[in-house]
Structure formats: structure tokens, C-alpha cells
Coordinates of C-alpha atoms in Angstrom, one line a residue:
X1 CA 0.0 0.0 0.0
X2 CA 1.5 3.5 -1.3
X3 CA 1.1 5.2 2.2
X4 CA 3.4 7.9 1.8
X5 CA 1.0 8.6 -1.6
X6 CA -2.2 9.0 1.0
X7 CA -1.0 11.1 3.6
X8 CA 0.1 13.6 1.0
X9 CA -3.3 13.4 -0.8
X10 CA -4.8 13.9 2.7
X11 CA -2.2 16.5 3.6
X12 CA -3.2 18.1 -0.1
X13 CA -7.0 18.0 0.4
X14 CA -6.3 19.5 3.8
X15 CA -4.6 22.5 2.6
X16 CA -7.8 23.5 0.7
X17 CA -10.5 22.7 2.8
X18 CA -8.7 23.6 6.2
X19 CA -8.3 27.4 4.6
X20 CA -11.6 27.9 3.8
X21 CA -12.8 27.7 7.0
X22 CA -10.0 28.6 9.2
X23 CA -10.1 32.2 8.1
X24 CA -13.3 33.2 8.9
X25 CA -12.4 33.5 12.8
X26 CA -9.2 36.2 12.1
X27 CA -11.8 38.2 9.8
X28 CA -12.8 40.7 12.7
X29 CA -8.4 41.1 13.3
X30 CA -8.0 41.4 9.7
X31 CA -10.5 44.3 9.4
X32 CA -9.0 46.4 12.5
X33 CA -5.4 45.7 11.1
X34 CA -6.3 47.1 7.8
X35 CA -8.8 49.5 9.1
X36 CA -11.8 47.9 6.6
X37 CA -15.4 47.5 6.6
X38 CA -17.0 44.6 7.1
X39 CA -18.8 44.6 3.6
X40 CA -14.5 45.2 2.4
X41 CA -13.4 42.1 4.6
X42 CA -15.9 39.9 3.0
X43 CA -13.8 39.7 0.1
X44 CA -11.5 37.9 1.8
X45 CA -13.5 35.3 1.6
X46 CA -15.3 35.9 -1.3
X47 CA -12.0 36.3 -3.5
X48 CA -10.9 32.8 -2.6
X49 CA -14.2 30.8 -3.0
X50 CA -15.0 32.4 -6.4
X51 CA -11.6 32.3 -8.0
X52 CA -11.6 28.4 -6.5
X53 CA -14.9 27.5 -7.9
X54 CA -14.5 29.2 -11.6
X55 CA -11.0 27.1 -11.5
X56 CA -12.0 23.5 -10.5
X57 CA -14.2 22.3 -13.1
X58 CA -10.8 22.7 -15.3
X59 CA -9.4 20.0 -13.2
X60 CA -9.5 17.4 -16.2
X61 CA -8.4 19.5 -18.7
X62 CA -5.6 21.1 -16.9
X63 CA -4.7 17.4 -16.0
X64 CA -4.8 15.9 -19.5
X65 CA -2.8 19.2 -20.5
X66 CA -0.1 18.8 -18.6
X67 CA 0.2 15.5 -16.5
X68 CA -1.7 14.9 -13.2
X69 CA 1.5 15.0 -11.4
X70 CA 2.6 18.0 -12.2
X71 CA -0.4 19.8 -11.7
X72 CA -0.8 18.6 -8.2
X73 CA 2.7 19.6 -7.5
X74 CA 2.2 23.3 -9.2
X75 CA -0.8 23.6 -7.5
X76 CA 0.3 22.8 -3.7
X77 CA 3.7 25.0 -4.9
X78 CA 1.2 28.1 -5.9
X79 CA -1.0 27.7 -2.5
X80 CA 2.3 28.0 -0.6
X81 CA 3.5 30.6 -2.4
X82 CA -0.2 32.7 -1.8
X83 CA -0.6 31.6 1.3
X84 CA 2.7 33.1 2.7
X85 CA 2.2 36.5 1.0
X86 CA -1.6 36.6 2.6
X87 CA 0.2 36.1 5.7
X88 CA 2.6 39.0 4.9
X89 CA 0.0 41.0 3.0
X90 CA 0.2 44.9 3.8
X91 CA -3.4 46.1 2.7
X92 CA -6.6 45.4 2.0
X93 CA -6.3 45.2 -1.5
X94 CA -3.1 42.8 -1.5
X95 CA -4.6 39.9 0.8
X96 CA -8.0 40.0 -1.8
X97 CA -5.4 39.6 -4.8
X98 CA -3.5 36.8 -2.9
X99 CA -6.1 34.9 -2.0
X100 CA -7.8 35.0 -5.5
X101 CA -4.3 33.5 -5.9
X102 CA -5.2 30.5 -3.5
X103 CA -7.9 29.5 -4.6
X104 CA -7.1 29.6 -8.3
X105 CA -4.5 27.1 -7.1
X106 CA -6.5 24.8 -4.0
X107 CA -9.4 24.6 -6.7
X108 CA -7.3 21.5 -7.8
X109 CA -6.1 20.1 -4.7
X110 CA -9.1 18.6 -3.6
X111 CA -10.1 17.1 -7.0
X112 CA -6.8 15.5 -8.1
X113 CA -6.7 14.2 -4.9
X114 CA -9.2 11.8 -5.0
X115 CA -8.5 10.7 -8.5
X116 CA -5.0 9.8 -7.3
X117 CA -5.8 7.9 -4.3
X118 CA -8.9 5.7 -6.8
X119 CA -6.0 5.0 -9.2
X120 CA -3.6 4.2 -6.7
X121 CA -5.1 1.7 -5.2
X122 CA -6.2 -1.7 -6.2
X123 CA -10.3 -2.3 -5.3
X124 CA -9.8 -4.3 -2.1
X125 CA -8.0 -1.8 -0.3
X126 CA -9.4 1.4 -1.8
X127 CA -12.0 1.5 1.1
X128 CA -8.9 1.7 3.9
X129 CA -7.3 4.9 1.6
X130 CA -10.4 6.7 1.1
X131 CA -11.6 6.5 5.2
X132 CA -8.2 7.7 5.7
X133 CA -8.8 10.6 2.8
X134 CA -12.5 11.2 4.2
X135 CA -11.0 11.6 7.8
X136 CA -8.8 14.5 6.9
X137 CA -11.1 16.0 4.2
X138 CA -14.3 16.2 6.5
X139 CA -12.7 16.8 9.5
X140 CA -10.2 19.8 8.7
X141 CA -12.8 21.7 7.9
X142 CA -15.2 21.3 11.0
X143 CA -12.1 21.8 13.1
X144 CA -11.0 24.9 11.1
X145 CA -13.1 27.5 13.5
X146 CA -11.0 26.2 16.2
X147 CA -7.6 25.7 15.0
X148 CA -8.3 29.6 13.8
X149 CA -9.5 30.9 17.0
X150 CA -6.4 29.3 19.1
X151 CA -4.1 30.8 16.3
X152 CA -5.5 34.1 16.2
X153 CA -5.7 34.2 19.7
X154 CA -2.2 33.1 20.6
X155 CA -0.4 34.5 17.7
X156 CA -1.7 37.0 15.3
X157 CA -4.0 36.5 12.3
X158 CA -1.1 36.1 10.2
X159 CA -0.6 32.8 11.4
X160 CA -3.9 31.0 9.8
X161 CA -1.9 31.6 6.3
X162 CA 1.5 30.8 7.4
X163 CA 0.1 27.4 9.3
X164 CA 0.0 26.1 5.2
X165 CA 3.4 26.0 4.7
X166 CA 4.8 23.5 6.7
X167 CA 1.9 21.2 5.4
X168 CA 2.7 22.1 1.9
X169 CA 6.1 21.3 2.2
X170 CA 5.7 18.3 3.6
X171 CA 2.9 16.7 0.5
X172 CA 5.5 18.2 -2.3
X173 CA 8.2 16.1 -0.4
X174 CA 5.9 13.0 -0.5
X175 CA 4.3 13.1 -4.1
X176 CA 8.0 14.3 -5.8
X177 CA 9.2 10.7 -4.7
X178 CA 6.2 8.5 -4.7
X179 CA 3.2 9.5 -7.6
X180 CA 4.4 8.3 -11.1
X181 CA 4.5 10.5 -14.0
X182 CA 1.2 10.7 -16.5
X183 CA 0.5 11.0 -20.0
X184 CA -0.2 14.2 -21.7
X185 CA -2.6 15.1 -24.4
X186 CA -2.3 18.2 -26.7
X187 CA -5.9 19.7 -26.5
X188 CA -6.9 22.4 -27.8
X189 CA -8.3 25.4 -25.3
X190 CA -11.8 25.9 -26.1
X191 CA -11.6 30.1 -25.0
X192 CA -15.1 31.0 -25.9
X193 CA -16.8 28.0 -23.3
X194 CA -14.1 28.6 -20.7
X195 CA -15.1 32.5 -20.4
X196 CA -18.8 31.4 -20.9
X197 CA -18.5 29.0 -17.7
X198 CA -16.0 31.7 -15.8
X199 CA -18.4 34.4 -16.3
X200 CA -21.7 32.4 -15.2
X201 CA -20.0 30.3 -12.2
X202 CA -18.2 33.4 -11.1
X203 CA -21.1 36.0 -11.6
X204 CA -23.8 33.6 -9.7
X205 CA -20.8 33.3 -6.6
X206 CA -20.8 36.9 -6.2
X207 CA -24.5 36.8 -6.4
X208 CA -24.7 34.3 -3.2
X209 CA -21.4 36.1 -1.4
X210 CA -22.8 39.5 -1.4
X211 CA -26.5 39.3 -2.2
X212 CA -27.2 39.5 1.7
X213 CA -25.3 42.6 2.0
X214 CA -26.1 44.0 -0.9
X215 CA -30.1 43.5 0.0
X216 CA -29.9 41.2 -3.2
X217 CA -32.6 42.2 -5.9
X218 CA -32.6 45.8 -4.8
X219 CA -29.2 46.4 -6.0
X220 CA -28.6 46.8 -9.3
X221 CA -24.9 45.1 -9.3
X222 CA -27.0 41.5 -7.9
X223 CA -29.1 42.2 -10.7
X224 CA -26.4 43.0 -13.5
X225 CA -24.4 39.7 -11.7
X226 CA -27.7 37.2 -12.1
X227 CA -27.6 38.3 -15.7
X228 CA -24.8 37.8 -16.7
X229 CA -24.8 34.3 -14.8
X230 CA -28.3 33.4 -16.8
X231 CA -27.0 34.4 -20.1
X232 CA -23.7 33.0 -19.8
X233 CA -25.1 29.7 -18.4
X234 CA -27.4 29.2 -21.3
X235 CA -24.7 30.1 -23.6
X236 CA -22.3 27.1 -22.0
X237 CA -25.1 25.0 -22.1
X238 CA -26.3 25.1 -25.3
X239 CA -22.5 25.0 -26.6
X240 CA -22.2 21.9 -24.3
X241 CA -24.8 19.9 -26.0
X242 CA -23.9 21.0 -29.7
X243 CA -20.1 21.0 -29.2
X244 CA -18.0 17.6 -28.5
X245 CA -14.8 19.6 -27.6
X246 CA -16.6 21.6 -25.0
X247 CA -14.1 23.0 -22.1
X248 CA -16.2 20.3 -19.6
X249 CA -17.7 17.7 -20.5
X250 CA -21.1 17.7 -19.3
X251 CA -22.6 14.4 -20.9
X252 CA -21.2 12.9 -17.9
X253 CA -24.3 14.3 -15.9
X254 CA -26.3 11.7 -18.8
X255 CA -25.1 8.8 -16.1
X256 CA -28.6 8.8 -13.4
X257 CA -25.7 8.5 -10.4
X258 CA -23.5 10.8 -11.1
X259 CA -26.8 13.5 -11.9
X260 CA -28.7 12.2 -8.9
X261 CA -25.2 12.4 -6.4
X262 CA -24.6 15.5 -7.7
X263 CA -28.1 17.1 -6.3
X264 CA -27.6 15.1 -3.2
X265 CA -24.3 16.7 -2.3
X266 CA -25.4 20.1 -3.3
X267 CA -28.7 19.6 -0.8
X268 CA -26.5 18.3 1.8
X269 CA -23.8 21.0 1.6
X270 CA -27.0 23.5 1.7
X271 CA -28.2 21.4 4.8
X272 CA -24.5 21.0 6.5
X273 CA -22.7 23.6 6.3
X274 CA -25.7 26.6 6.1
X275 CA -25.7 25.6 9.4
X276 CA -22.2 25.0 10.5
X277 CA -21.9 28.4 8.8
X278 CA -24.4 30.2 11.1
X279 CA -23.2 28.2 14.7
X280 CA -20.8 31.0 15.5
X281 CA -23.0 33.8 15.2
X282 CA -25.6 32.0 17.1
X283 CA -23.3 30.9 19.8
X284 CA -21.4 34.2 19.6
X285 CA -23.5 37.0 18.9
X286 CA -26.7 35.7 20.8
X287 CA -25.6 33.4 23.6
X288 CA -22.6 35.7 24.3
X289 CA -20.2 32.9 24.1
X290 CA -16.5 34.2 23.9
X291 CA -14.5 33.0 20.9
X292 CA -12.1 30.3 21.6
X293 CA -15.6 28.4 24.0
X294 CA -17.5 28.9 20.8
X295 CA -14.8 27.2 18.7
X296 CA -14.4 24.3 21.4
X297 CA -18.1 23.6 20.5
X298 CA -16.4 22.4 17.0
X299 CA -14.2 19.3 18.2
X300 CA -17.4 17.0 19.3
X301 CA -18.5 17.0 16.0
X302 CA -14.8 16.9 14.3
X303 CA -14.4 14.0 16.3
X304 CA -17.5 12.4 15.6
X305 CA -16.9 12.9 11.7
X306 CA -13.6 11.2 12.0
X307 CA -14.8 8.6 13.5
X308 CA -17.8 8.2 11.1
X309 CA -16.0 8.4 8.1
X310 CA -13.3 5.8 9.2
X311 CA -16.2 3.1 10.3
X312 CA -18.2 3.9 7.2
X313 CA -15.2 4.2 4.4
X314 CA -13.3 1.5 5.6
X315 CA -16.2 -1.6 7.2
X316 CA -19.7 -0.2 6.4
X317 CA -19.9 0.5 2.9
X318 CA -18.1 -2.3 1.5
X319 CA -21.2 -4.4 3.3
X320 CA -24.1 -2.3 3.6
X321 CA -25.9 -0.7 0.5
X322 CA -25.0 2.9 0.2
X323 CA -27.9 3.7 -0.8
X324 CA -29.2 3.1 2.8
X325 CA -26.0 4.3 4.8
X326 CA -26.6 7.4 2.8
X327 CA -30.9 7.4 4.6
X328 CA -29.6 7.0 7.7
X329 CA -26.8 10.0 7.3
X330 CA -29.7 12.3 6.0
X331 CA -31.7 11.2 8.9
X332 CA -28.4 11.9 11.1
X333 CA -28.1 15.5 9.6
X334 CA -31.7 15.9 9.6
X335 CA -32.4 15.1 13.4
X336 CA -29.0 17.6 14.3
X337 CA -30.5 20.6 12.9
X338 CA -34.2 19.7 14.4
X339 CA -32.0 19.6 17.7
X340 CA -30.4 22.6 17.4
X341 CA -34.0 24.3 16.4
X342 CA -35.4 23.3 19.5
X343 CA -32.7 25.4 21.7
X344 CA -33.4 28.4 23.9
X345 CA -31.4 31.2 24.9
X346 CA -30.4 29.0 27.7
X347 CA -28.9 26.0 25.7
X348 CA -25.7 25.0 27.7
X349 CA -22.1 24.1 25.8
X350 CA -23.6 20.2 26.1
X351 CA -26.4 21.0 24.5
X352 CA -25.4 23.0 21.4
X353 CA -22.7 20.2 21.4
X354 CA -24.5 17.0 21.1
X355 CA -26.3 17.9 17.9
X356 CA -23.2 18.9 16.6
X357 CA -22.2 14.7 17.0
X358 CA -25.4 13.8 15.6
X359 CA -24.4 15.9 12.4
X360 CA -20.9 14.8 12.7
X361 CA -21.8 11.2 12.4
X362 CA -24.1 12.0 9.6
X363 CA -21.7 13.7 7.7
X364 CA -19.5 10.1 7.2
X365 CA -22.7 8.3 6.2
X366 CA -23.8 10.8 3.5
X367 CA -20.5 11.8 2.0
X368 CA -18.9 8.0 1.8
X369 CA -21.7 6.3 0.4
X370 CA -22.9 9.4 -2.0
X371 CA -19.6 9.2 -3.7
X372 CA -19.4 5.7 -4.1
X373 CA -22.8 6.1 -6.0
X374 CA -22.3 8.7 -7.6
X375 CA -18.6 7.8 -9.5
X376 CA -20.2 4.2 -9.9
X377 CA -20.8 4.5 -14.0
X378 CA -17.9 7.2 -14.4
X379 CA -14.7 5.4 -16.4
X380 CA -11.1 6.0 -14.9
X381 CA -10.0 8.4 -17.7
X382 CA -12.8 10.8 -16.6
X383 CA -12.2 10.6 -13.1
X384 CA -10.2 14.2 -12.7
X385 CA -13.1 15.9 -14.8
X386 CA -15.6 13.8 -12.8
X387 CA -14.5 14.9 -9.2
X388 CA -13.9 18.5 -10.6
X389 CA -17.6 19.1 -11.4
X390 CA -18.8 17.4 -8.0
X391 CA -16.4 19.3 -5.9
X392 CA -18.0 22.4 -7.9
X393 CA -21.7 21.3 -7.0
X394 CA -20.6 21.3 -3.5
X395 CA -19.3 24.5 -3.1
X396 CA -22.4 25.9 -5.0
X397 CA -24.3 24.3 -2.7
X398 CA -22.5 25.3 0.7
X399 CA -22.9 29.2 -1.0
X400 CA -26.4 28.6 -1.0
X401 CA -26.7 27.4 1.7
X402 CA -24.8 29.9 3.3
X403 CA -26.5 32.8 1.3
X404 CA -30.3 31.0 2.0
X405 CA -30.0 31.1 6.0
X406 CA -27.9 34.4 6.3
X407 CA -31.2 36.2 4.3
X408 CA -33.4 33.8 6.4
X409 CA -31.6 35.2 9.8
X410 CA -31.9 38.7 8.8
X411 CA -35.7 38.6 7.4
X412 CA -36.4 36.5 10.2
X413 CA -35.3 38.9 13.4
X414 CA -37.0 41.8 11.7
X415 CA -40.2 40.3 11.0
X416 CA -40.7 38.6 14.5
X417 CA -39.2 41.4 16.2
X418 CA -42.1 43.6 14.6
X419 CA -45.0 40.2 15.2
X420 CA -43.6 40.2 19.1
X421 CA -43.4 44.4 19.9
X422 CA -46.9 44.0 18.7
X423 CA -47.9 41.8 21.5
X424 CA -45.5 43.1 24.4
X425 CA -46.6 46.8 24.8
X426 CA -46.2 48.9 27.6
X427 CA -49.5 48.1 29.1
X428 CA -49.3 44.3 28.5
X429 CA -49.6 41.8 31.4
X430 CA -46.5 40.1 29.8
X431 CA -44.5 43.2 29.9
X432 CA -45.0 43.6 33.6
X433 CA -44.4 39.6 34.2
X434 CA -41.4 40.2 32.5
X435 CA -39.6 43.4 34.6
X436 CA -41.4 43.1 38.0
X437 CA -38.7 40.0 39.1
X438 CA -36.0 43.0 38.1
X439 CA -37.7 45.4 39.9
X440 CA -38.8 47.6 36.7
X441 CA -41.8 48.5 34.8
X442 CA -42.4 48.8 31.3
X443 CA -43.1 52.7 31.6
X444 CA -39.7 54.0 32.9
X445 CA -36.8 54.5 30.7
X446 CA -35.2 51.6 32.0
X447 CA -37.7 49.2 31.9
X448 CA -38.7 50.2 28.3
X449 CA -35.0 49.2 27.3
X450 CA -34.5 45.9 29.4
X451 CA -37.5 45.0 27.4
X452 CA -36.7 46.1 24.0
X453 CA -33.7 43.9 24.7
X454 CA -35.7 41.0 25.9
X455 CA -37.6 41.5 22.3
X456 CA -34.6 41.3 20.0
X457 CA -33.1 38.2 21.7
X458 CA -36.0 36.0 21.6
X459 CA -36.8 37.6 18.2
X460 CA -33.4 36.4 17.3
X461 CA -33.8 32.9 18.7
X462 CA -37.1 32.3 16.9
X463 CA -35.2 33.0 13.7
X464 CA -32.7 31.0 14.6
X465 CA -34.5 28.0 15.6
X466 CA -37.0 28.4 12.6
X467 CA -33.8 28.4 10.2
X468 CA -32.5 25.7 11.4
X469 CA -35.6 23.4 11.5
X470 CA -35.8 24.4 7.4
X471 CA -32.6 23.3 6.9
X472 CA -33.7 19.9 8.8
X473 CA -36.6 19.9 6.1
X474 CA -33.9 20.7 3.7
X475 CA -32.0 17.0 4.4
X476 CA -35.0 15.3 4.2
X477 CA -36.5 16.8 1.1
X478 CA -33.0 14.9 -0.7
X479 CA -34.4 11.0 0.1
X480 CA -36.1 10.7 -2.6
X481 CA -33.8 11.4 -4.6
X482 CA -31.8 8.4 -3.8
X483 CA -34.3 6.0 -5.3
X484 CA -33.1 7.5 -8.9
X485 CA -29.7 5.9 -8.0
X486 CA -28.5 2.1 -8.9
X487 CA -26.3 0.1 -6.4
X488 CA -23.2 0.2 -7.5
X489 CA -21.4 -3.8 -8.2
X490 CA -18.8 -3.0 -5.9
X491 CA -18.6 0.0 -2.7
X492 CA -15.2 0.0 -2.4
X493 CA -14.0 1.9 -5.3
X494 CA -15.2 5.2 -5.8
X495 CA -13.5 8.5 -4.5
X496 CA -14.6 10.3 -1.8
X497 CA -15.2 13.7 -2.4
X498 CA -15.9 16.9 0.0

């Protein structure tokens, strides 16, 4: 077994999905270092996930191009190389242009990852290799919040970037020696459907990424952006069907497992991580929890991913039918975010925790068997293409998701806000329930703003709650979808993609 050529896959994959989440906890340092709005700061994040998901659906040609192996290796050289000038970046201006740099690089490290590690190994031991691979890629970025908040804290922001480079160095060291060389093929750039699918992919991630702040359909760059994304979709499309040397090769989406995985993992990501997305505000910014406690609340459900996606990749999947490993994970996801709906503004650490290891465990039994579905019916020399467009429907899905409960939130808290001010007044028996243990009444200054505080909490919290009981409603919606999908003649083999 090539295990040097699996822990600098994992070590790979980690790079990429570790940054994308590590980040978003040295935002607030970032913005008083550089003396930025929040609306600026966002594209820090923003920069990296649309230059990352315009990039990876080139994975296959890029591959054919010029060798797997030397992609992998440029790409892990180029994050490196960006991450260590975000860390050293001396504006506002120079961190957005390094980390478009990022992710025009990690938009392959996740993808050619998993292609490596399925031709690597031989179908009896493929399971073993891609628990190992699932372990790192699910966990890294569950744990990111965390790992962010302890650097930040300790160190400096900086240190999120600079934390790549020791784990860079150490893949490039592995792969140089181990992963063989690849064939090349001399294909010709298609230029009209690569800006097609870069303008539509890239216009409808801006759309999600700053629709919220933007109040989406009332600004006139959203609705300029959804154009462009609608035209220049269609235009791909159509050029797709009519066209055999498109840029991507869409007819793979003609295979029911690969279409039908595809939706799956975009629902999930919508269900997942729209609410892994929102946990720190709601722990945070309503609960008053301070930053590094609110990250700790991350590790149960790291730990109960890891542990799900090494019993699932490696024993479960090889003797169970994916198809009903990948119920019970939906149920697992479902059931987390009905948990976490039925808080209060009480909810100890235990109790926002323990949903978080329901999910966690769900996460293993979705991702595992979903992939070993979905890359079923795909052949081996359209495996790098394959895992590029399914790493893409993921992030698109995770934006939406992301972009979904952030307009839910905000909708949400002013429109129960107004429903419960319209029920507590002044003269209200509730009013006076409320402030007579505090020794107020609703009709002094004082009393008037305990109570107007009192309001905007538990209008919060219903918003909350009610967002995350959709996104329940959200992972159940996506069983049915599973009955469109074949069992696959073997579960060991396919890749495992986050």
C-alpha cells in the first residue's frame, strides 16, 4: 500500500479545505489591522471561493494538459506561495489579490486528490485509503473554527496563512518521490466556453457572497451579476450539447448516479454547512459565548466525523448498500438541525454540542456512500473531470446554503421582532411579568430598554430556531432522490469527495 501517496493526498486536500474555513475567525483582526469594513473584509472570503470554484471544473483538462502529477505539485507550490504572502499582505487590496491566488490554485487540490488515491489503489484496499482521505477531508474543515481561533488568539491572524506552509512542504516532499508520472494530451483550449463558464459560475458566486449585504434584488450590481450568470449559463449550455470539444464535458451528468449524487451533495452542503456556517454567530452573537468556548463547541463534532467516516469508508460501505447508509446519514443530519431548532437562549455548551455529534456522524454516512454512488458509471480516464464538477456542485451548494440562512436570519429577526413588539406593549400583562422579578416597569426608561432587549433576543432565537428546523426539512427533502440511483457492483471503489 502506497502510504506515503495517501498522507500527501490527505495532507493536499487538507490544505484546501482547512483554509476555507479557518479564516473566517481572524476576519474581525484582519478588518482592524487594515482598518476595513466589514462589507470590504468579505472579500477575503469571497476572492478565494469564487476564483476556487471558476477554476475547479478545469481540473480534467488542466490534468490531460499537462500531467496529473505535475499539476498537483504546481498547484500545492502556488497555494504555498499565496498563502505566505496573505500572511505577509500589507493592505486590503493585496490579501483579496493573494487569495484569488489561492484559490485559483487549491481549486485543484481537492479534486486531483481523490482521483489519485482511486487509481492508486487496487479495489480491495481502496476503502482503507479513502476512510483515511475522508478523515482529513471532512474533519479539517469542521475543526478549522477552532484551529483559527487558538491561532488568532495566541499569535496573530497572520498565522492562519502561514500554518499552510509546513503542510505544503511536507505533500511536495511526498508526491515528488512517490506518484508516477502521467501521459499528456495536446488539446486544444476551447476560449469562448471557458469564459462562458467563468463568467456564469463566477457571476452567480458573487451573487450568493454579497446578495445578503447587498439586499440582493434591490441592488442593481446583484441584478447585473444574475444576468450575466443566466445568459452566460445558457450560452455554455447550449454550446455543451452542440459542441464535443466543449471546455467540460457535461454528458457525464447523462449517467442517473452521477446526476442524482450530484443534487444530493449540493442539498446536503446546503443542509451542513448553512448551518455550521451560522453556529458561530448563534453561539457568539446571541448566547454571548467568547471565541475560543465557541470554537471548542467544534471538536465533538470533528471527532465524531472522524470517526464516522473511518467506520463507514473503511467496514460499512463495503457491506451495507450505500444507498441506505446514505438514509440513515440524511436522517443523522436531519435530526442535528431539528436539535439545534429546538434550543433556547439557555442551551448550555452540552447542548449545542450533542447535535453537533449527531451531524458529525451524519456527515460520514452521506459523504462516503454518495460518492461511491455517484462515481459508480464514471470510467477511470474521466475521473479528474468527474470529481472536478462534484467538488464544484458542492461548493455551490454550501454558497447557498450559506447565502439561504444568512437572508433567512436577517428577514427572520425583523419580522418577528415587529409580530412580538406588537404583542408586548407597555401596558401588557406580559411586559409587567417580564420586569417586576428586576424590579422595573415597562413605563420608565429603563424598563422600556430591558424590554426592548428582551424583544430582540428571543426575536433572534425564533429565527434561529426556525432556520435551522428548514434546513432539517432541507436534508429530508433529498431521500427521494436516492431512489433514482443504482447500487453500484462494488462500494469499495469510488472517490470520496468533500
Amino acid at each position: 500500500m502506497p502510504v506515503a501517496i495517501v498522507v500527501a493526498v490527505v495532507l493536499s486536500a487538507i490544505l484546501e479545505v482547512l483554509d476555507s474555513t479557518v479564516v473566517n475567525v481572524a476576519l474581525p483582526h484582519i478588518k482592524s489591522s487594515f482598518g476595513a469594513t466589514t462589507d470590504q473584509t468579505t472579500w477575503i472570503l469571497t476572492s478565494y471561493i469564487v476564483s476556487a470554484v471558476v477554476v475547479m471544473p478545469l481540473t480534467g483538462f488542466m490534468a490531460r494538459r499537462i500531467g496529473r502529477k505535475r499539476l498537483i505539485l504546481s498547484a500545492i507550490t502556488g497555494f504555498a506561495l499565496f498563502s505566505m504572502l496573505c500572511g505577509l499582505a500589507w493592505s486590503l487590496g493585496s490579501i483579496v489579490a493573494f487569495r484569488m491566488g489561492q484559490g485559483m490554485f487549491g481549486a485543484f487540490l481537492i479534486p486531483l486528490s481523490q482521483s489519485i488515491l482511486f487509481d492508486s489503489f487496487p479495489k480491495e484496499k481502496r476503502g482503507q485509503a479513502m476512510a483515511m482521505f475522508g478523515l482529513g477531508v471532512v474533519v479539517a474543515p469542521v475543526m478549522g473554527p477552532t484551529i483559527g481561533a487558538i491561532l488568532t488568539d495566541a499569535y496573530s491572524w497572520r498565522m492562519v496563512f502561514f500554518v499552510n506552509l509546513p503542510i505544503a512542504a511536507l505533500a511536495l516532499a511526498m508526491l515528488t518521490g512517490e506518484l508516477a508520472d502521467s501521459p499528456t494530451v495536446k488539446t486544444r483550449i476551447d476560449w469562448a466556453g471557458l469564459g462562458l463558464m467563468a463568467l456564469a459560475i463566477g457571476a452567480l458566486q458573487y451573487v450568493l457572497d454579497q446578495g445578503q449585504g447587498k439586499d440582493w434584488f434591490a441592488s442593481h450590481v446583484i441584478q447585473a451579476a444574475a444576468l450575466i450568470s443566466a445568459v452566460a449559463g445558457a450560452l455554455f449550455l447550449w454550446r455543451a450539447v452542440t459542441r464535443q470539444d466543449n471546455i467540460v464535458n457535461l454528458r457525464m451528468f447523462g449517467d442517473a448516479n452521477f446526476a442524482a449524487g450530484n443534487a444530493i451533495i449540493a442539498g446536503f452542503a446546503v443542509a451542513m454547512f448553512g448551518a455550521i456556517a451560522i453556529l458561530p454567530l448563534f453561539v457568539q452573537g446571541l448566547l454571548g459565548y467568547p471565541v475560543i468556548e465557541a470554537g471548542y463547541l467544534f471538536i465533538p463534532r470533528g471527532i465524531a466525523a472522524g470517526f464516522s467516516m473511518v467506520i463507514t469508508g473503511s467496514v460499512l460501505v463495503t457491506r451495507y448498500d450505500p444507498r441506505l447508509l446514505a438514509v440513515f446519514g440524511l436522517g443523522l443530519t436531519a435530526a442535528s438541525n431539528f436539535m439545534m431548532g429546538g434550543l433556547n437562549l439557555n442551551a448550555t455548551f452540552w447542548q449545542l454540542a450533542w447535535p453537533g455529534v449527531v451531524g458529525g456522524l451524519g456527515m460520514g454516512l452521506v459523504f462516503v456512500p454518495q460518492s461511491t454512488l455517484a462515481f459508480a458509471g464514471i470510467d477511470s480516464s474521466q475521473q479528474d473531470e468527474a470529481s472536478g464538477l462534484y467538488g464544484v456542485t458542492r461548493q455551490l451548494g454550501s454558497s447557498i446554503g450559506i447565502a439561504v440562512v444568512g437572508a433567512m436570519i436577517v428577514r427572520g429577526i425583523a419580522t418577528d421582532t415587529a409580530t412580538l413588539t406588537g404583542h408586548v406593549t407597555a401596558f401588557s400583562d406580559t411586559a409587567y411579568a417580564m420586569l417586576n422579578p428586576l424590579g422595573l416597569t415597562p413605563d420608565t426608561p429603563e424598563g422600556a430598554a430591558v424590554l426592548a432587549g428582551q424583544i430582540a433576543k428571543q426575536a433572534a432565537m425564533m429565527s434561529y430556531a426556525r432556520t435551522f428546523n428548514v434546513l432539517g426539512w432541507v436534508a429530508i427533502a433529498l431521500l427521494p432522490i436516492l431512489l433514482f440511483m443504482r447500487k453500484p457492483a462494488t462500494s469499495g471503489g469510488a472517490p470520496i469527495a468533500h
